[in-house]
Steps between C-alpha positions, in 0.01 A plus 500: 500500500796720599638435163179594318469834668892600456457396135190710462643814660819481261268484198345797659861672561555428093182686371536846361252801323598616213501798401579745183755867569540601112566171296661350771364213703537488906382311740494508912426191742142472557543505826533842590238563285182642678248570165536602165217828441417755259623825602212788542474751688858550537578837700832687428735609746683859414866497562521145529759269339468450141450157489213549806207512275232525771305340782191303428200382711468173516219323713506773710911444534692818407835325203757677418588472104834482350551502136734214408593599179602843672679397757700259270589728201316312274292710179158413553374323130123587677409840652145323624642235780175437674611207713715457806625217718451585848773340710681477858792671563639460866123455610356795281269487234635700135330496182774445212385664161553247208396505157318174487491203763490210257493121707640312781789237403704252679821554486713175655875564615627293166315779302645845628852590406731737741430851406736661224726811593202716327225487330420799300573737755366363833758430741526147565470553900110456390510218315482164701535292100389451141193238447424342231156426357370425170850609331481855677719621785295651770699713779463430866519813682524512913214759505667593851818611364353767284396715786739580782433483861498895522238465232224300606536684815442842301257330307309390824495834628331663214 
């Protein structure tokens, strides 16, 4: 029984959302994950960081938006991201801007490769590996990399 239950919480460790920044495909362990949702109603904060698009009611919960694309350099292909990945960062909910959230995939240890030096631009200290799916690379990003400690703190405040 033991057995059963480690092997189902490693399958669970090894599933990932994918998501689209550009052209490129990303994807973050699904569990951090809190909900995917459709951003409206999203209030702008003046003199706030540029890649701090907003805070958004959700449920009656007050999330604090970051645009991913922002925050990593990356052009934007779409200026009409209307979904966001709201996930837990050292016990705080954040919304992450994407361009589309696409599917969940299981990604076993054989199938991720150790993260190359770069990859167009993003500093590899955010990239746990490259999987592979359906002859595509998709980029695993640690999600809690991208923001520092000093960040999520500011962003909490806000």
């Amino acid at each position: 029984m033991a057995k059963e239950t480690s092997s189902a919480n490693q399958f669970i460790h090894e599933q990932y959302i994918i998501f689209n920044l550009g052209d490129e495909e990303y994807a973050i362990p699904i569990t951090i994950v809190e909900e995917i949702v459709k951003i409206t109603n999203l209030i702008r904060v003046p003199q706030s960081k540029s890649f701090f698009a907003g805070i958004m009611d959700i449920r009656g919960k007050v999330v604090r938006m970051i645009d991913l694309a922002k925050r990593l350099n990356i052009k934007n292909i779409t200026e009409t991201a209307d979904r966001a990945i709201v996930i837990n960062v050292s016990g705080k909910s954040i919304g992450v801007i994407v361009d589309k959230v696409s599917h969940v995939v299981h990604f076993p240890a054989n199938q991720v490769d150790p993260p190359p030096p770069s990859v167009k631009g993003i500093s590899s200290r955010y990239i746990t590996g490259v999987g592979k799916k359906d002859n595509r690379f998709i980029i695993l990003i640690d999600i809690e990399k991208i923001l520092t400690v000093e960040e999520v703190t500011e962003l909490a405040t806000v």
